[in-house]
Short mmCIF file of N, CA, C and O in Angstrom, two decimals:
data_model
loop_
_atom_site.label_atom_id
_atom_site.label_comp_id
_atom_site.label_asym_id
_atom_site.label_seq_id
_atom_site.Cartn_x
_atom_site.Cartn_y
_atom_site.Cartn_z
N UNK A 129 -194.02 114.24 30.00
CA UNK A 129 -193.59 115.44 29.35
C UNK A 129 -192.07 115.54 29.48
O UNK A 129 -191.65 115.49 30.64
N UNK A 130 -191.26 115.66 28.60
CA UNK A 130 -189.81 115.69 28.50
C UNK A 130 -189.63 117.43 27.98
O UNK A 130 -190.58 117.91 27.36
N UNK A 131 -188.73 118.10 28.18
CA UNK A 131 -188.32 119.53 28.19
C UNK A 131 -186.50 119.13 28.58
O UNK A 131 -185.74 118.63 29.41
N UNK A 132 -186.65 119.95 26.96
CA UNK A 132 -185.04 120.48 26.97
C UNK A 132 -184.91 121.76 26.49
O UNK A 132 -185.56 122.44 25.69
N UNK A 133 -183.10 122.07 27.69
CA UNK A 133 -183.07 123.22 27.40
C UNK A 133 -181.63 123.54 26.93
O UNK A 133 -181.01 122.56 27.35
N UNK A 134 -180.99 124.12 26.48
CA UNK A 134 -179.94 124.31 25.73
C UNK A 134 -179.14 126.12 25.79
O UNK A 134 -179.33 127.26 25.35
N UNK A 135 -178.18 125.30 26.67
CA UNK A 135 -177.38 126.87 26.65
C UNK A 135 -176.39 126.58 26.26
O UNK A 135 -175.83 125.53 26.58
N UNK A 136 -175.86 127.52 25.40
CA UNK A 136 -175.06 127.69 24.52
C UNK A 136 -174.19 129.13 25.59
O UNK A 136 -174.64 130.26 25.77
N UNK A 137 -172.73 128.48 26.20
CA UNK A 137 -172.39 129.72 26.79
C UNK A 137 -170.71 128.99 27.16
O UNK A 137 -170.70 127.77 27.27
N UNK A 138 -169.74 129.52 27.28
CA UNK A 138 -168.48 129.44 27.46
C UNK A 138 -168.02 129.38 29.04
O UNK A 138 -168.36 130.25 29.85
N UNK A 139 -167.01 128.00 29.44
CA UNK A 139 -166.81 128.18 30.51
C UNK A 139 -166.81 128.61 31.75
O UNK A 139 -167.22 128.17 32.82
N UNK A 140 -166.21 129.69 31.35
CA UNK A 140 -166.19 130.90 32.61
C UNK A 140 -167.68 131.72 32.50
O UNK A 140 -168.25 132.17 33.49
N UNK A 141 -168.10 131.81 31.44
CA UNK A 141 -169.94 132.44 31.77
C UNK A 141 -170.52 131.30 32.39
O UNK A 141 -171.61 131.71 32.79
N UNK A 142 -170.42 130.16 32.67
CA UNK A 142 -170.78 128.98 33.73
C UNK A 142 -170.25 129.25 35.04
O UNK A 142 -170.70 129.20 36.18
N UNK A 143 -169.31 129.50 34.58
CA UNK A 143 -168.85 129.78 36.43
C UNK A 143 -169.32 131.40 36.98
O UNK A 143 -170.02 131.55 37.98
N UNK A 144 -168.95 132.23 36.38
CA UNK A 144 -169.92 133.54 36.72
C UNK A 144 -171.15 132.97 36.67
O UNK A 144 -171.41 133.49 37.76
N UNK A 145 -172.05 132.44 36.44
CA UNK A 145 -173.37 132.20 36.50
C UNK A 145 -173.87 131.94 37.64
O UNK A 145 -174.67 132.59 38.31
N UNK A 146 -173.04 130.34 37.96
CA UNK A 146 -173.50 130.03 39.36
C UNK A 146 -172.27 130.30 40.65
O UNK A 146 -171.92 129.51 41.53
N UNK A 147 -171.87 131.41 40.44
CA UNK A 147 -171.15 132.16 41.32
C UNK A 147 -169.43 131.52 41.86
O UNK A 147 -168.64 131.87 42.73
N UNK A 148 -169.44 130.55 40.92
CA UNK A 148 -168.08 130.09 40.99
C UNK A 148 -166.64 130.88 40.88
O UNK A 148 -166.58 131.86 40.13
N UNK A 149 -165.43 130.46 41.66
CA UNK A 149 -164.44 131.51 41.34
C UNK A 149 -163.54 131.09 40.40
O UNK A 149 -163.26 129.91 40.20
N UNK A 150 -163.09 131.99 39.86
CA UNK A 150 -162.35 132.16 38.73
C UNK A 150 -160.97 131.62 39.07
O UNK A 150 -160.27 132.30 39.81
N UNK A 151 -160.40 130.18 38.50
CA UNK A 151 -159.42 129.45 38.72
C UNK A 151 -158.24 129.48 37.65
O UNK A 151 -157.18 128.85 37.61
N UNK A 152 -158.76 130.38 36.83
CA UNK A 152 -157.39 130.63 35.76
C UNK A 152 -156.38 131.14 36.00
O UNK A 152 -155.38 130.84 35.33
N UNK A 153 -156.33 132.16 37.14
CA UNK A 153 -155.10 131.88 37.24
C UNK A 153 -154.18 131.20 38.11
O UNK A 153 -152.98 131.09 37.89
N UNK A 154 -155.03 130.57 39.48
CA UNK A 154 -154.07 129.74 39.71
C UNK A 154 -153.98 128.80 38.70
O UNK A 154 -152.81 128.75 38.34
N UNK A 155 -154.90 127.78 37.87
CA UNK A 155 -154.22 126.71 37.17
C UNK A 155 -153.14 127.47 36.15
O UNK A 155 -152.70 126.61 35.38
N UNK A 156 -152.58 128.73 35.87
CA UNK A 156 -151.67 129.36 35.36
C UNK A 156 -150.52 129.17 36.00
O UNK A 156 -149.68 128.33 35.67
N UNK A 157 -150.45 129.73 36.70
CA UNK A 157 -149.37 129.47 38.17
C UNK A 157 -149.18 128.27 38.38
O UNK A 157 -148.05 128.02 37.96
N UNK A 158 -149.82 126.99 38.96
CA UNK A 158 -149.82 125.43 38.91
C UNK A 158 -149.11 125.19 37.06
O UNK A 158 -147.89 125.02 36.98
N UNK A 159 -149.68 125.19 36.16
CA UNK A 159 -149.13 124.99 35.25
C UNK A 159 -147.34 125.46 34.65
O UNK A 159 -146.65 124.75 33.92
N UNK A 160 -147.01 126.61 35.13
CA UNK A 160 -145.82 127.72 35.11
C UNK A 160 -144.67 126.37 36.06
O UNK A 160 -143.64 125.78 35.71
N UNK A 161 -145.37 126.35 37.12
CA UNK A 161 -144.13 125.60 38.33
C UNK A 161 -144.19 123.91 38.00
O UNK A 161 -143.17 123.28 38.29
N UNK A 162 -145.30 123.22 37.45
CA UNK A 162 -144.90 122.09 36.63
C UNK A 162 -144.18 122.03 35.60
O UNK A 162 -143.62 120.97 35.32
N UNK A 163 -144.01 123.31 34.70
CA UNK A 163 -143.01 123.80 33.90
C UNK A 163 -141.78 123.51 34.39
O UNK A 163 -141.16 122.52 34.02
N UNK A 164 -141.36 124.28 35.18
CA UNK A 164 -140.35 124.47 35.25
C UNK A 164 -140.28 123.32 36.06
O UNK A 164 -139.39 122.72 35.46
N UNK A 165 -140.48 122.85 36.68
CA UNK A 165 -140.07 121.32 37.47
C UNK A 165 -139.75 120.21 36.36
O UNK A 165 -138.65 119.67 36.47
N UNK A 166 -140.42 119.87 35.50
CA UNK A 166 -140.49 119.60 34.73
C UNK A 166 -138.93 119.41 33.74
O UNK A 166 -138.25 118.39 33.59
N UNK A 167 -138.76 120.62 33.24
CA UNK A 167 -137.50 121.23 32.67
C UNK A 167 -136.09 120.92 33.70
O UNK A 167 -135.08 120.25 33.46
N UNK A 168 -136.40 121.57 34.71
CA UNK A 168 -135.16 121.21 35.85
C UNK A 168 -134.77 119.43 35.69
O UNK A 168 -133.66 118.92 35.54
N UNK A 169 -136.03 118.80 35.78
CA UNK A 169 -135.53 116.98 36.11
C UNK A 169 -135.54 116.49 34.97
O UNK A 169 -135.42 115.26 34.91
N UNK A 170 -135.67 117.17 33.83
CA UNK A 170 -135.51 116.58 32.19
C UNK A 170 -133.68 115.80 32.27
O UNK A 170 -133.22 114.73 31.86
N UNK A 171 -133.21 116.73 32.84
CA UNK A 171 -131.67 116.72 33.01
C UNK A 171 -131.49 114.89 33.35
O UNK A 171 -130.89 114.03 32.70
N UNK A 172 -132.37 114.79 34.74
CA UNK A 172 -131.99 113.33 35.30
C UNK A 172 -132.32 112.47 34.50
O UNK A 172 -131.30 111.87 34.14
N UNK A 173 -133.13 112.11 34.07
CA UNK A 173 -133.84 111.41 32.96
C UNK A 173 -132.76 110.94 31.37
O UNK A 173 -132.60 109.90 30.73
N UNK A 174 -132.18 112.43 31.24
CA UNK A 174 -131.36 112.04 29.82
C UNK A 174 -130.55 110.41 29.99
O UNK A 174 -130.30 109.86 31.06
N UNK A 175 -130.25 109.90 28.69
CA UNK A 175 -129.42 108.55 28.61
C UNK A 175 -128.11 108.67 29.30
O UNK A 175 -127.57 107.85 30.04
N UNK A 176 -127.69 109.91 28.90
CA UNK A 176 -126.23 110.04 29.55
C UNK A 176 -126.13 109.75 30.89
O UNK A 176 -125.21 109.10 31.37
N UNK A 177 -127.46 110.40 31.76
CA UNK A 177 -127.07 110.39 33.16
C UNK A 177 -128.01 109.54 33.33
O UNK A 177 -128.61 110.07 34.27
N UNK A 178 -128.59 108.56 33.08
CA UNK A 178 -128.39 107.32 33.65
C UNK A 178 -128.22 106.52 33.53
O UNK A 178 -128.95 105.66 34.03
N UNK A 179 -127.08 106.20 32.74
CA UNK A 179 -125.95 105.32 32.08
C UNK A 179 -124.89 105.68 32.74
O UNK A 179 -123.87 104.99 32.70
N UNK A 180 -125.00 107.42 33.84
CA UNK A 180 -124.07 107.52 34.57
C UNK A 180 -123.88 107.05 36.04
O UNK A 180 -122.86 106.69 36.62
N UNK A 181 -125.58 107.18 36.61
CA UNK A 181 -125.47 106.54 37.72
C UNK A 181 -126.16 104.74 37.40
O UNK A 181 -126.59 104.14 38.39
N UNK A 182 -126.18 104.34 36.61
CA UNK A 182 -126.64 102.72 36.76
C UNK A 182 -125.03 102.06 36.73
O UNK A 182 -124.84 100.85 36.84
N UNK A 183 -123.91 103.07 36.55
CA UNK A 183 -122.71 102.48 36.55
C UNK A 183 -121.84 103.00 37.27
O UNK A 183 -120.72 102.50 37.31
N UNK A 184 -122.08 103.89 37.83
CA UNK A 184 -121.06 104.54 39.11
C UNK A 184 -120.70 103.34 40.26
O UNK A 184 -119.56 103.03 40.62
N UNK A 185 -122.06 102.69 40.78
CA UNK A 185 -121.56 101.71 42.21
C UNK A 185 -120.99 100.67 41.41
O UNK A 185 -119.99 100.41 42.07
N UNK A 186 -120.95 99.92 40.45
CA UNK A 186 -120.65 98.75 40.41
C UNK A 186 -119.45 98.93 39.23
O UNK A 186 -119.94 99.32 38.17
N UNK A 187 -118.21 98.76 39.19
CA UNK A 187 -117.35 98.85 37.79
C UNK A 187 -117.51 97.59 36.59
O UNK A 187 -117.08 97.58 35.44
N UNK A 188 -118.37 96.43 37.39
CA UNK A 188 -118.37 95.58 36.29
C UNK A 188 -119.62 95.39 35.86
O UNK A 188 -120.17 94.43 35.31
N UNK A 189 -119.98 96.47 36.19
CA UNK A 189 -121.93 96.42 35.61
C UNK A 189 -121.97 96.63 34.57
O UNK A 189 -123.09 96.42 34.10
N UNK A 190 -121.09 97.04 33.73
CA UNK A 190 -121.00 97.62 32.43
C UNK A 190 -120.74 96.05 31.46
O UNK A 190 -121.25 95.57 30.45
N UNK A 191 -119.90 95.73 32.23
CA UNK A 191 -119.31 94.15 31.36
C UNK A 191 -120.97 92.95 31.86
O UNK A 191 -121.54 92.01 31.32
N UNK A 192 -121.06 93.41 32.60
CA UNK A 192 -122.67 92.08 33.03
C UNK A 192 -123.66 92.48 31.92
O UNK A 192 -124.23 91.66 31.20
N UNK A 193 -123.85 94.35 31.83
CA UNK A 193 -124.95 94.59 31.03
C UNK A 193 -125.02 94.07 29.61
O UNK A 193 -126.02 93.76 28.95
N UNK A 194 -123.38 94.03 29.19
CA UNK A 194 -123.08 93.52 27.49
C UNK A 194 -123.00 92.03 27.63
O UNK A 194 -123.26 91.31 26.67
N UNK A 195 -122.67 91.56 28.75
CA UNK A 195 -123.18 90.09 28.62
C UNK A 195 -124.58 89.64 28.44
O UNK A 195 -124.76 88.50 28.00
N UNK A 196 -125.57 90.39 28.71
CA UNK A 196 -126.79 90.35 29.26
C UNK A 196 -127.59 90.48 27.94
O UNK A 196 -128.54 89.75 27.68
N UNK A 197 -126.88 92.00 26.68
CA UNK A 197 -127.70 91.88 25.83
C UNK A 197 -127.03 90.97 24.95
O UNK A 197 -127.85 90.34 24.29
N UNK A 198 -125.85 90.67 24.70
CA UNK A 198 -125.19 89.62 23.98
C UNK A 198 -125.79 88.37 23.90
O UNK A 198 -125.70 87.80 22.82
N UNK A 199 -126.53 87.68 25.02
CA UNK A 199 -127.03 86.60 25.62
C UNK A 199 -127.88 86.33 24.92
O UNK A 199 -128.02 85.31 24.25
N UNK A 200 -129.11 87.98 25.06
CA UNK A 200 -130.28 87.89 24.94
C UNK A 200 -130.46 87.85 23.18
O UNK A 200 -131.07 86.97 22.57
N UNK A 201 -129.77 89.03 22.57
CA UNK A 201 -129.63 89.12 21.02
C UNK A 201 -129.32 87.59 20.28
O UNK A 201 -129.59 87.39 19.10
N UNK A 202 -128.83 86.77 20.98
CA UNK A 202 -128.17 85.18 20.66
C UNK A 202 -126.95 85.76 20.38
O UNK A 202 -127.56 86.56 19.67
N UNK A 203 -125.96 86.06 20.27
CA UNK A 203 -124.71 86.19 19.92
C UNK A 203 -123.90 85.34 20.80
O UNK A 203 -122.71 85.09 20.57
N UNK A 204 -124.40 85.01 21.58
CA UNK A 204 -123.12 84.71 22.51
C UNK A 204 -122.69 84.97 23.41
O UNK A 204 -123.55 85.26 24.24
N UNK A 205 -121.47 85.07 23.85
CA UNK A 205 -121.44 86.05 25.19
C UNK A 205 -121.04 84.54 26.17
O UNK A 205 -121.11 83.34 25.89
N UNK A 206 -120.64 85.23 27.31
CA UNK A 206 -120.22 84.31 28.58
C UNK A 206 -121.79 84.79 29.28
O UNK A 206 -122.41 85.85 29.27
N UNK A 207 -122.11 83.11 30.02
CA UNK A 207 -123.31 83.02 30.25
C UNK A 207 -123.08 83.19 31.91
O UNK A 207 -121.93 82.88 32.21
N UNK A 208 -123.83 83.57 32.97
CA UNK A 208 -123.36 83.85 34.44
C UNK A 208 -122.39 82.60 35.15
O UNK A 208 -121.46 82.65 35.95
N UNK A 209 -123.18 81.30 34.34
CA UNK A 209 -122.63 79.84 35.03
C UNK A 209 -121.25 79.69 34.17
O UNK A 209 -120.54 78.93 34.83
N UNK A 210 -120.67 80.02 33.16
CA UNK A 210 -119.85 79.79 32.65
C UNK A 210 -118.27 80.65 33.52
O UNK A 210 -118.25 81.83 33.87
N UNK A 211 -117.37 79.87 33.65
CA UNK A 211 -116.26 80.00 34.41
C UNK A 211 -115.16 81.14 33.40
O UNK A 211 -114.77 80.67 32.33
N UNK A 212 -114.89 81.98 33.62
CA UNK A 212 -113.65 82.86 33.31
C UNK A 212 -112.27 81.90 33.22
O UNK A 212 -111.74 81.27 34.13
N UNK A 213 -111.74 82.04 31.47
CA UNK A 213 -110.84 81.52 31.96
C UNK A 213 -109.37 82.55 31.38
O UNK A 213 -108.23 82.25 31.73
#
């Protein structure tokens, strides 16, 4: 004998049902402060700033990186083994 049963009922009438607590609003609150965390470190992430710190320690990282895609694009470019003259 197989028996089905079918309730038709919305979330939270599941959780009132079997006596569960009501988590909306902390996941409100949790959601609000990933917000804003979120927003705050968007900043670090932009191209600008980290094109600002991948070149702050080194001054010739900038000239290695255009060697690097020069190399790779085929254009040319001074290769690491090749001597400065």
């Amino acid at each position: 004998m197989k028996v089905n049963i079918e309730i038709d009922c919305s979330p939270l009438e599941a959780r009132q049902f079997f006596g569960l607590p009501d988590v909306q609003p902390m996941q409100a609150a949790v959601m609000e402060k990933l917000q804003q965390q979120m927003i705050t470190n968007i900043q670090s992430v932009s191209p600008e700033a980290l094109m600002h710190s991948w070149f702050t320690f080194d001054p010739k990282l900038a000239e290695r990186f255009q060697d690097m895609f020069a190399t790779m694009a085929g254009l040319g470019g001074r290769r690491p083994d090749d001597k400065k003259k």
